[in-house]
């Protein structure tokens, strides 16, 4: 069994797969290391013997996480590292080590699945878009605030904007002009995401015509699914790249 982790700034996405065939045994999203350990322990069957992870956290936090997992399960931990080139893809950043590892693995996974030019859009706490041409050259990308950041900034800096997550979810049942503050904020932020995604499509079409594949991943992928019906929704795209960056055969 292999434990795979995508350690973001706020949450840890995890899954356990079988070493042979890579079928998924279980998975989920947690907000603490202790919750992760409890969740993995709750799975039926043998505990994972190996772990591979990608982390955008500090080196100290990532090391501490690996130590906690080793103590809890006695497993070995391998972390994805920056690379100038891997699996036919060339990192497009001037300083390749500065490209976020989650972005790097997602575009690796996208190019591996598409085998042609691709646009990879990841909708999480932040929203990112990355372009990879047919030859495997990463052309760069864009970063902007995602839904969590946009709504939290409005809540933090505007005293009269106060509502809970359930109200936010209900507000997104429609995108007509809002008649309450929560509707106005949530629908406005959603439309900003739509505009960002549509702009990325225009950029990709200017580069490649229609000869490219769009991948959408991340926790808020469903919010833009209707905007890009031609996109491939791949929730675990980072894990596809992680398996390439950290093979455990």
PDB file of C-alpha atoms in Angstrom:
ATOM      1  CA  UNK A   1       0.000   0.000   0.000  1.00  0.00           C
ATOM      2  CA  UNK A   2       1.153   3.530  -0.821  1.00  0.00           C
ATOM      3  CA  UNK A   3       0.020   6.676   0.965  1.00  0.00           C
ATOM      4  CA  UNK A   4      -0.078   9.731  -1.321  1.00  0.00           C
ATOM      5  CA  UNK A   5      -0.316  13.268   0.058  1.00  0.00           C
ATOM      6  CA  UNK A   6      -0.910  16.692  -1.450  1.00  0.00           C
ATOM      7  CA  UNK A   7      -0.059  19.098   1.384  1.00  0.00           C
ATOM      8  CA  UNK A   8      -1.478  22.546   0.695  1.00  0.00           C
ATOM      9  CA  UNK A   9      -1.298  25.628   2.854  1.00  0.00           C
ATOM     10  CA  UNK A  10      -4.608  24.905   4.581  1.00  0.00           C
ATOM     11  CA  UNK A  11      -5.490  21.263   3.966  1.00  0.00           C
ATOM     12  CA  UNK A  12      -3.917  17.885   3.274  1.00  0.00           C
ATOM     13  CA  UNK A  13      -5.471  15.830   0.496  1.00  0.00           C
ATOM     14  CA  UNK A  14      -4.675  12.141   0.892  1.00  0.00           C
ATOM     15  CA  UNK A  15      -5.347   8.777  -0.613  1.00  0.00           C
ATOM     16  CA  UNK A  16      -4.097   5.220  -0.198  1.00  0.00           C
ATOM     17  CA  UNK A  17      -3.556   3.111  -3.311  1.00  0.00           C
ATOM     18  CA  UNK A  18      -2.505  -0.475  -3.874  1.00  0.00           C
ATOM     19  CA  UNK A  19       1.069  -0.907  -5.048  1.00  0.00           C
ATOM     20  CA  UNK A  20      -0.091  -3.106  -7.927  1.00  0.00           C
ATOM     21  CA  UNK A  21      -2.642  -1.531 -10.226  1.00  0.00           C
ATOM     22  CA  UNK A  22      -2.845   1.736  -8.272  1.00  0.00           C
ATOM     23  CA  UNK A  23      -6.486   1.133  -7.351  1.00  0.00           C
ATOM     24  CA  UNK A  24      -7.694   3.528  -4.666  1.00  0.00           C
ATOM     25  CA  UNK A  25      -8.369   2.060  -1.217  1.00  0.00           C
ATOM     26  CA  UNK A  26      -9.496   5.278   0.457  1.00  0.00           C
ATOM     27  CA  UNK A  27      -8.872   8.976   0.724  1.00  0.00           C
ATOM     28  CA  UNK A  28     -10.123  12.363   1.776  1.00  0.00           C
ATOM     29  CA  UNK A  29      -9.173  15.858   2.955  1.00  0.00           C
ATOM     30  CA  UNK A  30      -8.022  16.774   6.478  1.00  0.00           C
ATOM     31  CA  UNK A  31      -6.751  19.910   8.158  1.00  0.00           C
ATOM     32  CA  UNK A  32      -4.228  18.482  10.647  1.00  0.00           C
ATOM     33  CA  UNK A  33      -1.552  15.806  10.744  1.00  0.00           C
ATOM     34  CA  UNK A  34      -3.275  14.063  13.657  1.00  0.00           C
ATOM     35  CA  UNK A  35      -6.522  13.900  11.662  1.00  0.00           C
ATOM     36  CA  UNK A  36      -4.578  12.397   8.753  1.00  0.00           C
ATOM     37  CA  UNK A  37      -3.088   9.689  10.949  1.00  0.00           C
ATOM     38  CA  UNK A  38      -6.498   8.871  12.430  1.00  0.00           C
ATOM     39  CA  UNK A  39      -8.069   8.675   8.956  1.00  0.00           C
ATOM     40  CA  UNK A  40      -5.401   6.323   7.607  1.00  0.00           C
ATOM     41  CA  UNK A  41      -5.643   4.145  10.702  1.00  0.00           C
ATOM     42  CA  UNK A  42      -9.385   3.908  10.124  1.00  0.00           C
ATOM     43  CA  UNK A  43      -8.942   2.144   6.787  1.00  0.00           C
ATOM     44  CA  UNK A  44      -9.459  -1.590   6.665  1.00  0.00           C
ATOM     45  CA  UNK A  45      -6.611  -3.814   5.624  1.00  0.00           C
ATOM     46  CA  UNK A  46      -2.833  -3.424   5.918  1.00  0.00           C
ATOM     47  CA  UNK A  47      -1.358  -0.024   6.693  1.00  0.00           C
ATOM     48  CA  UNK A  48       0.689   1.711   3.983  1.00  0.00           C
ATOM     49  CA  UNK A  49       4.331   0.757   3.853  1.00  0.00           C
ATOM     50  CA  UNK A  50       5.470   3.698   1.728  1.00  0.00           C
ATOM     51  CA  UNK A  51       4.506   7.319   1.267  1.00  0.00           C
ATOM     52  CA  UNK A  52       5.099   9.917  -1.408  1.00  0.00           C
ATOM     53  CA  UNK A  53       4.063  13.522  -1.005  1.00  0.00           C
ATOM     54  CA  UNK A  54       4.111  16.966  -2.498  1.00  0.00           C
ATOM     55  CA  UNK A  55       4.115  19.921  -0.146  1.00  0.00           C
ATOM     56  CA  UNK A  56       3.959  23.691  -0.539  1.00  0.00           C
ATOM     57  CA  UNK A  57       4.548  24.084   3.200  1.00  0.00           C
ATOM     58  CA  UNK A  58       7.838  25.098   4.792  1.00  0.00           C
ATOM     59  CA  UNK A  59      10.698  22.629   4.907  1.00  0.00           C
ATOM     60  CA  UNK A  60      10.289  22.379   8.677  1.00  0.00           C
ATOM     61  CA  UNK A  61       6.566  21.638   8.460  1.00  0.00           C
ATOM     62  CA  UNK A  62       7.084  19.033   5.750  1.00  0.00           C
ATOM     63  CA  UNK A  63       9.878  17.325   7.675  1.00  0.00           C
ATOM     64  CA  UNK A  64       7.736  17.252  10.819  1.00  0.00           C
ATOM     65  CA  UNK A  65       4.882  15.690   8.854  1.00  0.00           C
ATOM     66  CA  UNK A  66       7.162  12.980   7.485  1.00  0.00           C
ATOM     67  CA  UNK A  67       8.509  12.200  10.946  1.00  0.00           C
ATOM     68  CA  UNK A  68       4.994  11.909  12.368  1.00  0.00           C
ATOM     69  CA  UNK A  69       4.001   9.465   9.630  1.00  0.00           C
ATOM     70  CA  UNK A  70       7.147   7.404  10.107  1.00  0.00           C
ATOM     71  CA  UNK A  71       6.481   7.156  13.833  1.00  0.00           C
ATOM     72  CA  UNK A  72       2.817   6.280  13.341  1.00  0.00           C
ATOM     73  CA  UNK A  73       3.163   3.688  10.585  1.00  0.00           C
ATOM     74  CA  UNK A  74       6.854   2.863  10.275  1.00  0.00           C
ATOM     75  CA  UNK A  75       6.820   3.836   6.612  1.00  0.00           C
ATOM     76  CA  UNK A  76       9.395   5.548   4.414  1.00  0.00           C
ATOM     77  CA  UNK A  77       8.515   8.986   3.022  1.00  0.00           C
ATOM     78  CA  UNK A  78       9.642  10.416  -0.337  1.00  0.00           C
ATOM     79  CA  UNK A  79       8.987  14.075  -1.205  1.00  0.00           C
ATOM     80  CA  UNK A  80       8.678  15.526  -4.702  1.00  0.00           C
ATOM     81  CA  UNK A  81      11.462  17.983  -5.550  1.00  0.00           C
ATOM     82  CA  UNK A  82      11.796  20.731  -8.154  1.00  0.00           C
ATOM     83  CA  UNK A  83      13.192  19.682 -11.514  1.00  0.00           C
ATOM     84  CA  UNK A  84      14.309  21.523 -14.631  1.00  0.00           C
ATOM     85  CA  UNK A  85      12.890  18.761 -16.813  1.00  0.00           C
ATOM     86  CA  UNK A  86      11.024  15.510 -16.238  1.00  0.00           C
ATOM     87  CA  UNK A  87       9.042  13.003 -18.297  1.00  0.00           C
ATOM     88  CA  UNK A  88       9.309  15.045 -21.479  1.00  0.00           C
ATOM     89  CA  UNK A  89       8.282  18.348 -19.871  1.00  0.00           C
ATOM     90  CA  UNK A  90      10.624  21.321 -19.467  1.00  0.00           C
ATOM     91  CA  UNK A  91      10.023  23.696 -16.557  1.00  0.00           C
ATOM     92  CA  UNK A  92       9.320  27.151 -17.968  1.00  0.00           C
ATOM     93  CA  UNK A  93      10.239  29.319 -14.988  1.00  0.00           C
ATOM     94  CA  UNK A  94      13.422  31.408 -15.186  1.00  0.00           C
ATOM     95  CA  UNK A  95      14.305  29.900 -11.800  1.00  0.00           C
ATOM     96  CA  UNK A  96      12.768  26.439 -12.017  1.00  0.00           C
ATOM     97  CA  UNK A  97      12.903  25.929  -8.252  1.00  0.00           C
ATOM     98  CA  UNK A  98      10.445  28.798  -7.747  1.00  0.00           C
ATOM     99  CA  UNK A  99       7.598  27.089  -9.600  1.00  0.00           C
ATOM    100  CA  UNK A 100       5.153  25.701  -7.033  1.00  0.00           C
ATOM    101  CA  UNK A 101       5.494  21.940  -6.787  1.00  0.00           C
ATOM    102  CA  UNK A 102       1.736  21.415  -6.942  1.00  0.00           C
ATOM    103  CA  UNK A 103       1.615  23.339 -10.222  1.00  0.00           C
ATOM    104  CA  UNK A 104       4.616  21.436 -11.585  1.00  0.00           C
ATOM    105  CA  UNK A 105       3.079  18.048 -10.815  1.00  0.00           C
ATOM    106  CA  UNK A 106      -0.332  19.040 -12.184  1.00  0.00           C
ATOM    107  CA  UNK A 107       1.117  20.143 -15.513  1.00  0.00           C
ATOM    108  CA  UNK A 108       3.282  17.013 -15.635  1.00  0.00           C
ATOM    109  CA  UNK A 109       0.149  14.936 -15.107  1.00  0.00           C
ATOM    110  CA  UNK A 110      -1.807  16.887 -17.697  1.00  0.00           C
ATOM    111  CA  UNK A 111       0.834  16.540 -20.383  1.00  0.00           C
ATOM    112  CA  UNK A 112       1.220  12.828 -19.589  1.00  0.00           C
ATOM    113  CA  UNK A 113      -2.515  12.265 -20.076  1.00  0.00           C
ATOM    114  CA  UNK A 114      -2.953  14.513 -23.117  1.00  0.00           C
ATOM    115  CA  UNK A 115       0.265  13.904 -25.052  1.00  0.00           C
ATOM    116  CA  UNK A 116      -0.296  17.229 -26.777  1.00  0.00           C
ATOM    117  CA  UNK A 117      -0.574  20.920 -25.907  1.00  0.00           C
ATOM    118  CA  UNK A 118      -2.568  21.463 -22.747  1.00  0.00           C
ATOM    119  CA  UNK A 119      -3.952  24.135 -20.463  1.00  0.00           C
ATOM    120  CA  UNK A 120      -4.064  23.096 -16.803  1.00  0.00           C
ATOM    121  CA  UNK A 121      -6.375  25.071 -14.504  1.00  0.00           C
ATOM    122  CA  UNK A 122      -6.292  24.361 -10.769  1.00  0.00           C
ATOM    123  CA  UNK A 123      -9.043  25.891  -8.637  1.00  0.00           C
ATOM    124  CA  UNK A 124      -8.109  25.777  -4.978  1.00  0.00           C
ATOM    125  CA  UNK A 125      -7.296  28.380  -2.339  1.00  0.00           C
ATOM    126  CA  UNK A 126      -5.465  30.104  -5.170  1.00  0.00           C
ATOM    127  CA  UNK A 127      -6.337  29.614  -8.841  1.00  0.00           C
ATOM    128  CA  UNK A 128      -3.573  28.784 -11.284  1.00  0.00           C
ATOM    129  CA  UNK A 129      -3.373  28.269 -15.031  1.00  0.00           C
ATOM    130  CA  UNK A 130      -0.377  26.740 -16.806  1.00  0.00           C
ATOM    131  CA  UNK A 131       0.390  26.217 -20.479  1.00  0.00           C
ATOM    132  CA  UNK A 132       2.390  23.328 -21.935  1.00  0.00           C
ATOM    133  CA  UNK A 133       2.999  23.193 -25.689  1.00  0.00           C
ATOM    134  CA  UNK A 134       2.927  20.022 -27.771  1.00  0.00           C
ATOM    135  CA  UNK A 135       6.707  19.661 -27.497  1.00  0.00           C
ATOM    136  CA  UNK A 136       6.460  19.565 -23.691  1.00  0.00           C
ATOM    137  CA  UNK A 137       7.738  23.083 -23.016  1.00  0.00           C
ATOM    138  CA  UNK A 138       6.032  24.807 -20.096  1.00  0.00           C
ATOM    139  CA  UNK A 139       5.265  28.324 -21.347  1.00  0.00           C
ATOM    140  CA  UNK A 140       4.411  29.801 -17.939  1.00  0.00           C
ATOM    141  CA  UNK A 141       1.127  30.602 -16.304  1.00  0.00           C
ATOM    142  CA  UNK A 142      -1.012  32.789 -14.077  1.00  0.00           C
ATOM    143  CA  UNK A 143      -1.992  32.914 -10.406  1.00  0.00           C
ATOM    144  CA  UNK A 144      -4.950  34.702  -8.852  1.00  0.00           C
ATOM    145  CA  UNK A 145      -7.048  34.394  -5.664  1.00  0.00           C
ATOM    146  CA  UNK A 146      -9.494  31.503  -5.524  1.00  0.00           C
ATOM    147  CA  UNK A 147     -12.939  31.477  -3.956  1.00  0.00           C
ATOM    148  CA  UNK A 148     -11.684  30.985  -0.362  1.00  0.00           C
ATOM    149  CA  UNK A 149      -9.288  33.926  -0.614  1.00  0.00           C
ATOM    150  CA  UNK A 150     -11.765  36.236  -2.310  1.00  0.00           C
ATOM    151  CA  UNK A 151     -14.573  35.633   0.167  1.00  0.00           C
ATOM    152  CA  UNK A 152     -12.235  35.761   3.170  1.00  0.00           C
ATOM    153  CA  UNK A 153     -10.800  39.090   2.084  1.00  0.00           C
ATOM    154  CA  UNK A 154     -14.300  40.548   1.803  1.00  0.00           C
ATOM    155  CA  UNK A 155     -15.264  39.119   5.188  1.00  0.00           C
ATOM    156  CA  UNK A 156     -12.085  40.450   6.783  1.00  0.00           C
ATOM    157  CA  UNK A 157     -12.130  43.954   5.349  1.00  0.00           C
ATOM    158  CA  UNK A 158     -15.868  44.643   5.143  1.00  0.00           C
ATOM    159  CA  UNK A 159     -17.541  44.643   8.543  1.00  0.00           C
ATOM    160  CA  UNK A 160     -21.079  44.069   7.323  1.00  0.00           C
ATOM    161  CA  UNK A 161     -20.245  40.937   5.335  1.00  0.00           C
ATOM    162  CA  UNK A 162     -20.889  38.055   7.714  1.00  0.00           C
ATOM    163  CA  UNK A 163     -22.280  34.641   6.748  1.00  0.00           C
ATOM    164  CA  UNK A 164     -21.479  30.967   7.196  1.00  0.00           C
ATOM    165  CA  UNK A 165     -20.380  28.277   4.755  1.00  0.00           C
ATOM    166  CA  UNK A 166     -23.867  26.793   4.450  1.00  0.00           C
ATOM    167  CA  UNK A 167     -25.271  30.149   3.356  1.00  0.00           C
ATOM    168  CA  UNK A 168     -22.440  30.441   0.837  1.00  0.00           C
ATOM    169  CA  UNK A 169     -23.259  27.035  -0.635  1.00  0.00           C
ATOM    170  CA  UNK A 170     -26.938  27.909  -0.973  1.00  0.00           C
ATOM    171  CA  UNK A 171     -26.108  31.217  -2.638  1.00  0.00           C
ATOM    172  CA  UNK A 172     -24.327  29.425  -5.469  1.00  0.00           C
ATOM    173  CA  UNK A 173     -27.476  27.592  -6.567  1.00  0.00           C
ATOM    174  CA  UNK A 174     -27.914  30.397  -9.111  1.00  0.00           C
ATOM    175  CA  UNK A 175     -25.859  33.153 -10.708  1.00  0.00           C
ATOM    176  CA  UNK A 176     -28.582  35.759 -11.157  1.00  0.00           C
ATOM    177  CA  UNK A 177     -27.957  39.125  -9.463  1.00  0.00           C
ATOM    178  CA  UNK A 178     -27.926  38.623  -5.700  1.00  0.00           C
ATOM    179  CA  UNK A 179     -30.682  40.017  -3.495  1.00  0.00           C
ATOM    180  CA  UNK A 180     -28.761  39.419  -0.257  1.00  0.00           C
ATOM    181  CA  UNK A 181     -25.150  40.140   0.663  1.00  0.00           C
ATOM    182  CA  UNK A 182     -24.177  36.485   0.686  1.00  0.00           C
ATOM    183  CA  UNK A 183     -25.694  35.987  -2.777  1.00  0.00           C
ATOM    184  CA  UNK A 184     -23.991  39.095  -4.129  1.00  0.00           C
ATOM    185  CA  UNK A 185     -20.570  38.106  -2.774  1.00  0.00           C
ATOM    186  CA  UNK A 186     -20.630  34.414  -3.670  1.00  0.00           C
ATOM    187  CA  UNK A 187     -22.053  34.917  -7.138  1.00  0.00           C
ATOM    188  CA  UNK A 188     -19.727  37.826  -7.828  1.00  0.00           C
ATOM    189  CA  UNK A 189     -16.692  35.758  -6.867  1.00  0.00           C
ATOM    190  CA  UNK A 190     -17.933  32.824  -8.961  1.00  0.00           C
ATOM    191  CA  UNK A 191     -18.323  35.086 -11.986  1.00  0.00           C
ATOM    192  CA  UNK A 192     -14.783  36.360 -11.479  1.00  0.00           C
ATOM    193  CA  UNK A 193     -13.601  32.757 -11.663  1.00  0.00           C
ATOM    194  CA  UNK A 194     -15.626  32.268 -14.834  1.00  0.00           C
ATOM    195  CA  UNK A 195     -14.010  35.334 -16.387  1.00  0.00           C
ATOM    196  CA  UNK A 196     -10.530  34.098 -15.489  1.00  0.00           C
ATOM    197  CA  UNK A 197     -11.178  30.684 -17.010  1.00  0.00           C
ATOM    198  CA  UNK A 198     -12.656  32.107 -20.203  1.00  0.00           C
ATOM    199  CA  UNK A 199      -9.640  34.394 -20.592  1.00  0.00           C
ATOM    200  CA  UNK A 200      -7.333  31.383 -20.284  1.00  0.00           C
ATOM    201  CA  UNK A 201      -9.272  29.619 -23.025  1.00  0.00           C
ATOM    202  CA  UNK A 202      -8.867  32.646 -25.269  1.00  0.00           C
ATOM    203  CA  UNK A 203      -5.117  32.692 -24.614  1.00  0.00           C
ATOM    204  CA  UNK A 204      -4.807  28.981 -25.366  1.00  0.00           C
ATOM    205  CA  UNK A 205      -6.821  29.326 -28.568  1.00  0.00           C
ATOM    206  CA  UNK A 206      -4.589  32.200 -29.671  1.00  0.00           C
ATOM    207  CA  UNK A 207      -1.579  29.933 -29.152  1.00  0.00           C
ATOM    208  CA  UNK A 208      -2.832  26.632 -30.510  1.00  0.00           C
ATOM    209  CA  UNK A 209      -6.196  27.097 -32.233  1.00  0.00           C
ATOM    210  CA  UNK A 210      -8.329  24.167 -31.112  1.00  0.00           C
ATOM    211  CA  UNK A 211      -5.464  21.665 -30.917  1.00  0.00           C
ATOM    212  CA  UNK A 212      -5.112  21.446 -27.144  1.00  0.00           C
ATOM    213  CA  UNK A 213      -6.659  19.785 -24.104  1.00  0.00           C
ATOM    214  CA  UNK A 214      -8.056  21.650 -21.104  1.00  0.00           C
ATOM    215  CA  UNK A 215      -7.687  20.073 -17.675  1.00  0.00           C
ATOM    216  CA  UNK A 216      -9.548  21.392 -14.647  1.00  0.00           C
ATOM    217  CA  UNK A 217      -8.650  20.226 -11.159  1.00  0.00           C
ATOM    218  CA  UNK A 218      -8.927  21.446  -7.575  1.00  0.00           C
ATOM    219  CA  UNK A 219     -11.672  21.675  -4.983  1.00  0.00           C
ATOM    220  CA  UNK A 220     -13.727  24.299  -6.816  1.00  0.00           C
ATOM    221  CA  UNK A 221     -13.570  22.683 -10.262  1.00  0.00           C
ATOM    222  CA  UNK A 222     -17.345  22.168 -10.259  1.00  0.00           C
ATOM    223  CA  UNK A 223     -17.895  25.948 -10.184  1.00  0.00           C
ATOM    224  CA  UNK A 224     -16.537  26.356 -13.723  1.00  0.00           C
ATOM    225  CA  UNK A 225     -17.542  23.048 -15.275  1.00  0.00           C
ATOM    226  CA  UNK A 226     -20.361  24.627 -17.277  1.00  0.00           C
ATOM    227  CA  UNK A 227     -18.022  27.341 -18.551  1.00  0.00           C
ATOM    228  CA  UNK A 228     -15.606  24.800 -20.064  1.00  0.00           C
ATOM    229  CA  UNK A 229     -17.748  21.779 -20.999  1.00  0.00           C
ATOM    230  CA  UNK A 230     -14.920  20.483 -23.190  1.00  0.00           C
ATOM    231  CA  UNK A 231     -12.528  20.271 -20.235  1.00  0.00           C
ATOM    232  CA  UNK A 232     -11.340  17.057 -18.651  1.00  0.00           C
ATOM    233  CA  UNK A 233     -12.150  17.223 -14.938  1.00  0.00           C
ATOM    234  CA  UNK A 234      -9.386  15.318 -13.140  1.00  0.00           C
ATOM    235  CA  UNK A 235      -9.628  15.796  -9.354  1.00  0.00           C
ATOM    236  CA  UNK A 236      -6.401  13.882  -8.665  1.00  0.00           C
ATOM    237  CA  UNK A 237      -4.246  15.430 -11.381  1.00  0.00           C
ATOM    238  CA  UNK A 238      -1.492  16.330  -8.899  1.00  0.00           C
ATOM    239  CA  UNK A 239      -1.293  12.679  -7.861  1.00  0.00           C
ATOM    240  CA  UNK A 240      -0.773  11.677 -11.498  1.00  0.00           C
ATOM    241  CA  UNK A 241       2.302  13.900 -11.594  1.00  0.00           C
ATOM    242  CA  UNK A 242       3.398  12.797  -8.127  1.00  0.00           C
ATOM    243  CA  UNK A 243       3.601   9.179  -9.239  1.00  0.00           C
ATOM    244  CA  UNK A 244       5.845  10.291 -12.112  1.00  0.00           C
ATOM    245  CA  UNK A 245       8.082  12.427  -9.890  1.00  0.00           C
ATOM    246  CA  UNK A 246       8.347   9.840  -7.104  1.00  0.00           C
ATOM    247  CA  UNK A 247       8.089   6.341  -8.601  1.00  0.00           C
ATOM    248  CA  UNK A 248       7.955   3.641  -5.930  1.00  0.00           C
ATOM    249  CA  UNK A 249       8.276   0.484  -8.017  1.00  0.00           C
TER     250      UNK A 249
END
